[in-house]
Tab-separated table of C-alpha atoms in Angstrom:
chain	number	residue	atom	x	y	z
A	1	UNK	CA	-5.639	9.354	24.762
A	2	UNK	CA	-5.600	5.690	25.650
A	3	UNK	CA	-3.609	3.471	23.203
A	4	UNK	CA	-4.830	-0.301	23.193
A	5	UNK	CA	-5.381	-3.093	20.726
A	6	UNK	CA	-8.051	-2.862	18.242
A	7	UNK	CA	-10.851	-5.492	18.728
A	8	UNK	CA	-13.557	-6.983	16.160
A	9	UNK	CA	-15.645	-4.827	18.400
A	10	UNK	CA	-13.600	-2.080	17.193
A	11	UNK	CA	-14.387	-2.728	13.598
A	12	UNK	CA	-16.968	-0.680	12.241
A	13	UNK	CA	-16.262	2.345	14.736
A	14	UNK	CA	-12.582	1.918	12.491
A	15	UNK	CA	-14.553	1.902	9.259
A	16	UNK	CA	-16.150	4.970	10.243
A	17	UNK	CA	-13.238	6.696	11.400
A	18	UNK	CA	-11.027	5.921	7.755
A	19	UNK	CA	-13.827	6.739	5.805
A	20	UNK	CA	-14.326	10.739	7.818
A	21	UNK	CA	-10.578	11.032	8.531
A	22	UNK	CA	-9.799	10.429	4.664
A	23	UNK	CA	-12.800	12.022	3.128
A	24	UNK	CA	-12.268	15.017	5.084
A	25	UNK	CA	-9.091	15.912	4.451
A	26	UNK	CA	-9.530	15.542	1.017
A	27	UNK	CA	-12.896	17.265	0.715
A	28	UNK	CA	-10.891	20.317	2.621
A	29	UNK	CA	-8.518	20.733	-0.058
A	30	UNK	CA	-10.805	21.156	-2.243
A	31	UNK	CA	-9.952	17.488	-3.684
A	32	UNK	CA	-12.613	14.442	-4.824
A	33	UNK	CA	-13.363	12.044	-1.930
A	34	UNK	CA	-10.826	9.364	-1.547
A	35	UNK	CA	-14.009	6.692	-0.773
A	36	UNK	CA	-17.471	6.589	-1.511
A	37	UNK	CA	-20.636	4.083	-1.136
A	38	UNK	CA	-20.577	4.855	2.632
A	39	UNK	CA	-18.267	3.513	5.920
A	40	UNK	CA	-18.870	-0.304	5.347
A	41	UNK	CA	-16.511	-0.176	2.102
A	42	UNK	CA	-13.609	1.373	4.490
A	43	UNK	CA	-13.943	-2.394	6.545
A	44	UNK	CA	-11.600	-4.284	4.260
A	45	UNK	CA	-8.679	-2.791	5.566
A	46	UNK	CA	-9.767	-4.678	8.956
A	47	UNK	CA	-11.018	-7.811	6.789
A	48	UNK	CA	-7.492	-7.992	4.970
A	49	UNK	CA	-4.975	-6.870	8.202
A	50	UNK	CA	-7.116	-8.964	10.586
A	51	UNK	CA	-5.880	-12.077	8.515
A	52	UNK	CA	-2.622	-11.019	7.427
A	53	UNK	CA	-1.100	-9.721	10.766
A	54	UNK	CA	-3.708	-10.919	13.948
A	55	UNK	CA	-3.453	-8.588	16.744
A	56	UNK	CA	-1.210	-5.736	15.011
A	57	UNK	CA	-3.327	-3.010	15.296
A	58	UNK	CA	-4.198	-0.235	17.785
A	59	UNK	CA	-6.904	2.229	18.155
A	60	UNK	CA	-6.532	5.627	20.424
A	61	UNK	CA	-9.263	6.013	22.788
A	62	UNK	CA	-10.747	8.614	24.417
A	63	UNK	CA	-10.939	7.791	28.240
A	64	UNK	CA	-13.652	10.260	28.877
A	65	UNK	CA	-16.237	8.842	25.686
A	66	UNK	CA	-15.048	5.237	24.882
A	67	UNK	CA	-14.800	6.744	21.235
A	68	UNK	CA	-12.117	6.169	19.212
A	69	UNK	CA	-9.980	9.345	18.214
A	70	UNK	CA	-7.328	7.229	15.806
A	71	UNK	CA	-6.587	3.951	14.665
A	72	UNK	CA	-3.491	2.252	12.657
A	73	UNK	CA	-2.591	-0.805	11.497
A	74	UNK	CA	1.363	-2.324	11.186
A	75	UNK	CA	2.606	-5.500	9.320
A	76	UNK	CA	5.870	-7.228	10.940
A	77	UNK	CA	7.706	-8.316	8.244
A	78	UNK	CA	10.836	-10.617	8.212
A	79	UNK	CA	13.225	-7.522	7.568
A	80	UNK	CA	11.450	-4.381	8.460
A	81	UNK	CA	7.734	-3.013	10.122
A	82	UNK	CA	5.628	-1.381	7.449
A	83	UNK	CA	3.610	1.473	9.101
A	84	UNK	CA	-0.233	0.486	7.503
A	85	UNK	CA	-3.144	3.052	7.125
A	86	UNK	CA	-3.382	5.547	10.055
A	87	UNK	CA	-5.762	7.862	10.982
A	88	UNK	CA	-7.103	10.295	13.515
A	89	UNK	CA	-10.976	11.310	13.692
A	90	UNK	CA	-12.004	14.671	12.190
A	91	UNK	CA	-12.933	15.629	15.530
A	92	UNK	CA	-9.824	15.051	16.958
A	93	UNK	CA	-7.087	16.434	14.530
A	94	UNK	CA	-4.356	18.112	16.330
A	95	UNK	CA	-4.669	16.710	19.156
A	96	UNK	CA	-1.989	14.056	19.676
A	97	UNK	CA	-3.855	11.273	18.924
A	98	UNK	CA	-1.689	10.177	15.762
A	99	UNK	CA	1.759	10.592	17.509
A	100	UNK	CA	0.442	8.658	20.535
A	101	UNK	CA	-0.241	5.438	17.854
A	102	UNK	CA	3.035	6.815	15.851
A	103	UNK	CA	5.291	6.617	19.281
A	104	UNK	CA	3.574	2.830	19.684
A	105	UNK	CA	4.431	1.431	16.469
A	106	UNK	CA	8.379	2.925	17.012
A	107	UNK	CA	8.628	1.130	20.330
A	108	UNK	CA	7.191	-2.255	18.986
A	109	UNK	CA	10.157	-1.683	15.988
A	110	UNK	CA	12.800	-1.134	18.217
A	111	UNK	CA	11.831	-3.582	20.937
A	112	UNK	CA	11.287	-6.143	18.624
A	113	UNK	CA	14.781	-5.728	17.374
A	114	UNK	CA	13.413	-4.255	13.998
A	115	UNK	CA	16.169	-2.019	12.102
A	116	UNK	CA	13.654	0.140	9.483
A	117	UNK	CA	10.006	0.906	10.024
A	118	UNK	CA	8.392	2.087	6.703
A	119	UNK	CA	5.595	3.592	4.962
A	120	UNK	CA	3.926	4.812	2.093
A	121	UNK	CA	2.934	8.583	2.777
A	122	UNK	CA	1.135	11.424	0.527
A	123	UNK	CA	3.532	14.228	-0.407
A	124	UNK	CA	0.315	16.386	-0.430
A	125	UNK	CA	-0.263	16.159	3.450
A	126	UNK	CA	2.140	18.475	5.057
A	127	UNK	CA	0.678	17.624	8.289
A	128	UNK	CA	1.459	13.902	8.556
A	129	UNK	CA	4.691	14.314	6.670
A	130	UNK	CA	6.125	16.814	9.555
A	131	UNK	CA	4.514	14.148	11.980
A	132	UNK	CA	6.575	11.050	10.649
A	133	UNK	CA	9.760	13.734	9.540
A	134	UNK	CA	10.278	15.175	13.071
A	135	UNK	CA	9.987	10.973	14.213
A	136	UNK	CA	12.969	10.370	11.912
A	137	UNK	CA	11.714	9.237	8.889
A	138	UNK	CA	13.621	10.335	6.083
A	139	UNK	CA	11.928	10.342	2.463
A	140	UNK	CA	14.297	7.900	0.293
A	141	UNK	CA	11.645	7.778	-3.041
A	142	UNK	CA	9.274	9.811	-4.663
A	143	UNK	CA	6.066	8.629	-6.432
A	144	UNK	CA	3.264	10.180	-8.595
A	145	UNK	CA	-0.151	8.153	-8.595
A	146	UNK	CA	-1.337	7.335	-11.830
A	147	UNK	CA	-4.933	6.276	-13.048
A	148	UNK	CA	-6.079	4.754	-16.102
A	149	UNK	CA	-9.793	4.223	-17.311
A	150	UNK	CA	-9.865	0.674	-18.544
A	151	UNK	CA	-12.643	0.656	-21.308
A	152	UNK	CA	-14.739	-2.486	-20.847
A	153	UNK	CA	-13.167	-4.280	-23.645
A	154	UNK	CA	-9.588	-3.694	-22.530
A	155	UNK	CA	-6.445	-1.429	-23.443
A	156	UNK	CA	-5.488	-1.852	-27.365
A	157	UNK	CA	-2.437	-1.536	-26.206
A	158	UNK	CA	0.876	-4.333	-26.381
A	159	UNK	CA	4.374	-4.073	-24.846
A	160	UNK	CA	7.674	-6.351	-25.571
A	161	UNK	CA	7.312	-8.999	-23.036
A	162	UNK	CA	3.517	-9.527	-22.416
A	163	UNK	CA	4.172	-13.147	-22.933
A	164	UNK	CA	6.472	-13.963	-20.106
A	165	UNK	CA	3.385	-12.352	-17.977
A	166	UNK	CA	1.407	-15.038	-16.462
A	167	UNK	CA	-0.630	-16.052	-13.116
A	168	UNK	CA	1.530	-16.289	-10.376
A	169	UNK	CA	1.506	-19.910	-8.069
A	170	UNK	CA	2.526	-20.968	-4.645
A	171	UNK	CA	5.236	-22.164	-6.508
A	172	UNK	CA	6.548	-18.860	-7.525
A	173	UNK	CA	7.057	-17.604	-3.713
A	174	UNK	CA	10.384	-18.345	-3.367
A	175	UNK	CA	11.504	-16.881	-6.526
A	176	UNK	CA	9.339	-13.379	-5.530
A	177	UNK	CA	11.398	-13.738	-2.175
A	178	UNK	CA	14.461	-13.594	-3.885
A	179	UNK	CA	13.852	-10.889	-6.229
A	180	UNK	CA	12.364	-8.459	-4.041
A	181	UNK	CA	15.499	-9.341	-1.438
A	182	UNK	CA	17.589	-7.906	-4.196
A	183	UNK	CA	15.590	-5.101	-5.415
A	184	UNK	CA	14.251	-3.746	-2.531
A	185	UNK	CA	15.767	-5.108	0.514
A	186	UNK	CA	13.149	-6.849	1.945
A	187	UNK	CA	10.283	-9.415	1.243
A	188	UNK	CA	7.243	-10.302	2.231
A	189	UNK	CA	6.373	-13.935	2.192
A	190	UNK	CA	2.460	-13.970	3.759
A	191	UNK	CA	1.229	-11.264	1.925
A	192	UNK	CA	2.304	-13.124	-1.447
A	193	UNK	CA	1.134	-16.050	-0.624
A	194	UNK	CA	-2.425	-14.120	0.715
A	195	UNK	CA	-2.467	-12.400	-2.694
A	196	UNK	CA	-2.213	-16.037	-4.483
A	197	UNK	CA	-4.635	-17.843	-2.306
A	198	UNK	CA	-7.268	-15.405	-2.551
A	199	UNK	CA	-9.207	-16.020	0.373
A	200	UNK	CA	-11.765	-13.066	-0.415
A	201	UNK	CA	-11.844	-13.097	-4.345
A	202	UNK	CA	-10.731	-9.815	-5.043
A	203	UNK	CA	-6.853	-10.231	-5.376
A	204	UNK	CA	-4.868	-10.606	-8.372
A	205	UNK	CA	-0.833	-11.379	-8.926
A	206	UNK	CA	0.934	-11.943	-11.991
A	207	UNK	CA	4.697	-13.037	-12.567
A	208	UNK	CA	7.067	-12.235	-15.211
A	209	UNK	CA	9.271	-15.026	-15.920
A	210	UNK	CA	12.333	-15.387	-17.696
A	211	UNK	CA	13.254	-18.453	-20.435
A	212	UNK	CA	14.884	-20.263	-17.598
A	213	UNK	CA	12.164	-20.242	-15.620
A	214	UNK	CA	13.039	-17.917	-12.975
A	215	UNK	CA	10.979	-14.340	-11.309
A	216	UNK	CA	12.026	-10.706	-12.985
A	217	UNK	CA	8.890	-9.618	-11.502
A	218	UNK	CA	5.807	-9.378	-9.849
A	219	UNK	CA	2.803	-6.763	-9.630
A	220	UNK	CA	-0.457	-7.694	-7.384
A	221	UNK	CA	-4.026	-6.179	-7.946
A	222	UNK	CA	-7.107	-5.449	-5.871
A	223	UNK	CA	-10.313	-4.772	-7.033
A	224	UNK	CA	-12.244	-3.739	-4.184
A	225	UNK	CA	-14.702	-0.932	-4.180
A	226	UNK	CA	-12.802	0.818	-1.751
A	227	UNK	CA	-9.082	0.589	-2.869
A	228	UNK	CA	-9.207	-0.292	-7.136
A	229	UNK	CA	-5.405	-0.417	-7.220
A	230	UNK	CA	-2.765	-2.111	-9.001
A	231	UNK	CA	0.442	-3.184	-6.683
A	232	UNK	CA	2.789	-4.467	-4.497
A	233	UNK	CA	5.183	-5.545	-7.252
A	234	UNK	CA	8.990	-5.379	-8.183
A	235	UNK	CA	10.635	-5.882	-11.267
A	236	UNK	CA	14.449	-5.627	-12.521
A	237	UNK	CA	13.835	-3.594	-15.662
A	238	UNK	CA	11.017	-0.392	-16.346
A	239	UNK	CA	9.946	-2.947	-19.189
A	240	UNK	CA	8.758	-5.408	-17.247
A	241	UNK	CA	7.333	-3.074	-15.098
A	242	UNK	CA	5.040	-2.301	-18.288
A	243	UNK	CA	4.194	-5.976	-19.155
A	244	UNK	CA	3.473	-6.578	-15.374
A	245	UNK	CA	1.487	-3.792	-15.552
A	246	UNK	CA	-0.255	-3.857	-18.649
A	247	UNK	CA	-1.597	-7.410	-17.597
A	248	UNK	CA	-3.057	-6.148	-13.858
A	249	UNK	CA	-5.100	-3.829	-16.290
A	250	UNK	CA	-6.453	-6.039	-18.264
A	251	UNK	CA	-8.076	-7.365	-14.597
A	252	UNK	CA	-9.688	-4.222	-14.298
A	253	UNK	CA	-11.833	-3.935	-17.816
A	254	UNK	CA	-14.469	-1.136	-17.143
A	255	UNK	CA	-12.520	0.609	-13.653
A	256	UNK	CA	-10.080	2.626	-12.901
A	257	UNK	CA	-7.437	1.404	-10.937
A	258	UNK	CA	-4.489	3.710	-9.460
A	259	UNK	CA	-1.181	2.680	-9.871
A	260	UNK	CA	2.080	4.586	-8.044
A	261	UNK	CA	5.218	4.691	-10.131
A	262	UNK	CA	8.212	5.335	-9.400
A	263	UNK	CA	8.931	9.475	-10.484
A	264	UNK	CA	12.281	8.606	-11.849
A	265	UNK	CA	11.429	5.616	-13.810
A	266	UNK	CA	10.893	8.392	-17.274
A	267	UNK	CA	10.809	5.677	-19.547
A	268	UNK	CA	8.110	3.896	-17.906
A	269	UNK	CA	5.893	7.164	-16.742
A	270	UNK	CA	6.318	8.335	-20.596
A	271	UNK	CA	4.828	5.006	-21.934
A	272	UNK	CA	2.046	5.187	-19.426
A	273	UNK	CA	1.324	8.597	-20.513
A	274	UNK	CA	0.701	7.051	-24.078
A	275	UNK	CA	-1.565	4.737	-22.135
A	276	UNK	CA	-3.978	7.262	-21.283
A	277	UNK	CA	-2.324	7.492	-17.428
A	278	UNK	CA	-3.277	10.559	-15.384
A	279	UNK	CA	-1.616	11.713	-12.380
A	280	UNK	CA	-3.631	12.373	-9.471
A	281	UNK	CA	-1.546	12.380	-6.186
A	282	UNK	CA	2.304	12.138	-5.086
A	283	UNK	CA	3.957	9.874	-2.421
A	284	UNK	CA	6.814	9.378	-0.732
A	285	UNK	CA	8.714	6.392	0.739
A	286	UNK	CA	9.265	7.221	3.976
A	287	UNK	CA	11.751	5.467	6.192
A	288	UNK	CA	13.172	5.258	9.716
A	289	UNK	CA	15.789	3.404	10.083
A	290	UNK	CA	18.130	1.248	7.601
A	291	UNK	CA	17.510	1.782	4.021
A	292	UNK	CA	18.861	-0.213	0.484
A	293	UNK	CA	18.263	1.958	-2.732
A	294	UNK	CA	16.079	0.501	-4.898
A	295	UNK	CA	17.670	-2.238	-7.800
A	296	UNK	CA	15.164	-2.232	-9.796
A	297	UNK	CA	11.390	-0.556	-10.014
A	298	UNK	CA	8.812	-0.647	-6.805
A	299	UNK	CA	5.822	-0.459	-7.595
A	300	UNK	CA	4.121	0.343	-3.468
A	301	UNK	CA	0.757	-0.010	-2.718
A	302	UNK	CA	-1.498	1.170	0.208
A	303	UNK	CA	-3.282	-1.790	1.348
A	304	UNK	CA	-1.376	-3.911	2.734
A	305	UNK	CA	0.689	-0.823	2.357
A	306	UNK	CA	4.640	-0.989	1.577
A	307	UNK	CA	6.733	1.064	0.681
């Protein structure tokens, strides 16, 4: 395999490769499709990490074809690298081409004087957990991903809080880099601010303030055909976590988005139960490298993925 840069040349060769890579697997165990309406919905991961992180991607080539066997995407952040969406071509499972991208995204970490390089990873998929496990990643959270059908006129539902929920501003970013600092050891300044600017219309990010003013949370939303999902976000308390929650909902009237939640956060899992939340997958956070427990609840998300 030949590892180099992905390209806008490369982009809807990459479309098509997400799209078969994560169908198929699915499909094979005996699961729903994770996409549907055909390859062109699997391009926003290239429209969203082409503008958040220019030139951090790599596709796997093969020398004899010019066809791409594998392609992944990272995120440099300001205290770790998140590991974004990889994948290797149906055709080419087993066959290296994931470790080959896997071995380039450790050697950018360490050379780049990185100390953790994380990731979001399905607990179902025994094949690319012993892939990042025998790397040195180390699972430090588990997750179950929860979806909620979101009738057209909303969920009759209220929580304690709702009203310190609001629209999150520019202004708000350096309170959201202090919180998630503390909860989760890291932060993520330009994908905040990308979330509140909303370049391509189908972001969302609310804010849970406190009477002084300050951040106890966040929670972001996409509503894109291909990934309907509800996070990044922290919070301090699960009860937040609901309000934050219950509000990225509401921005989803008539879909239904998936949400992963922490699996030890009981109080907040039972109340989304009452919701009408179904589980349909588990995670992990994965993580090489240094690692702060969590203060508080994470709510992850898978594009741009974080963990």
């Amino acid at each position: 395999m030949y590892i180099r840069p992905m390209t806008e040349d490369d982009r809807y060769e990459v479309a098509e490769l997400i799209y078969a890579s994560i169908n198929t697997w699915y499909q094979s165990h005996a699961l729903p499709p994770g996409f549907r309406g055909g390859p062109r919905v699997a391009e926003v991961f290239y429209d969203v990490y082409s503008v958040l992180d220019p030139g951090c991607a790599l596709v796997a080539e093969n020398p004899d074809t010019g066809r791409l066997a594998g392609s992944c995407f990272y995120h440099p952040r300001a205290h770790h690298v998140s590991l974004g969406i990889m994948n290797v071509h149906p055709n080419y499972f087993g066959q290296g081409a994931g470790r080959a991208l896997l071995q380039e995204i450790i050697k950018y970490t360490e050379q780049h004087g990185y100390n953790a390089l994380r990731l979001v990873q399905s607990a179902l998929n025994l094949d690319s957990f012993s892939l990042y496990n025998k790397a040195g990643f180390v699972p430090r959270c588990a997750y179950q991903d929860m979806v909620i059908a979101v009738p057209k006129s909303g969920l009759d539902f209220r929580t304690p809080d709702l009203d310190r929920v609001r629209d999150a501003t520019l202004d708000d970013v350096p309170g959201m880099l202090a919180l998630e600092r503390e909860v989760s050891g890291i932060t993520r300044e330009q994908d905040y601010r990308y979330f509140i600017e909303n370049a391509l219309g189908f972001w969302h990010i609310s804010v849970h303030e406190n009477d002084g003013g300050g951040i106890e949370g966040f929670l972001a939303s996409c509503g894109h055909p291909a990934m309907n999902m509800i996070g990044p976000g922290v919070s301090r308390t699960e009860g937040q976590a609901a309000a934050l929650l219950l509000r990225e909902l509401d921005q989803h009237r008539g879909r239904s988005p998936v949400f992963v939640v922490p699996v030890e956060k009981d109080k907040l899992v039972q109340r989304l139960y009452g919701w009408g939340a179904r589980n349909c997958e588990l995670h992990f956070c994965q993580v090489r490298g240094e690692f702060q427990p969590y203060r508080g609840v994470n709510l992850p998300t898978y594009l741009p993925e974080t963990a």
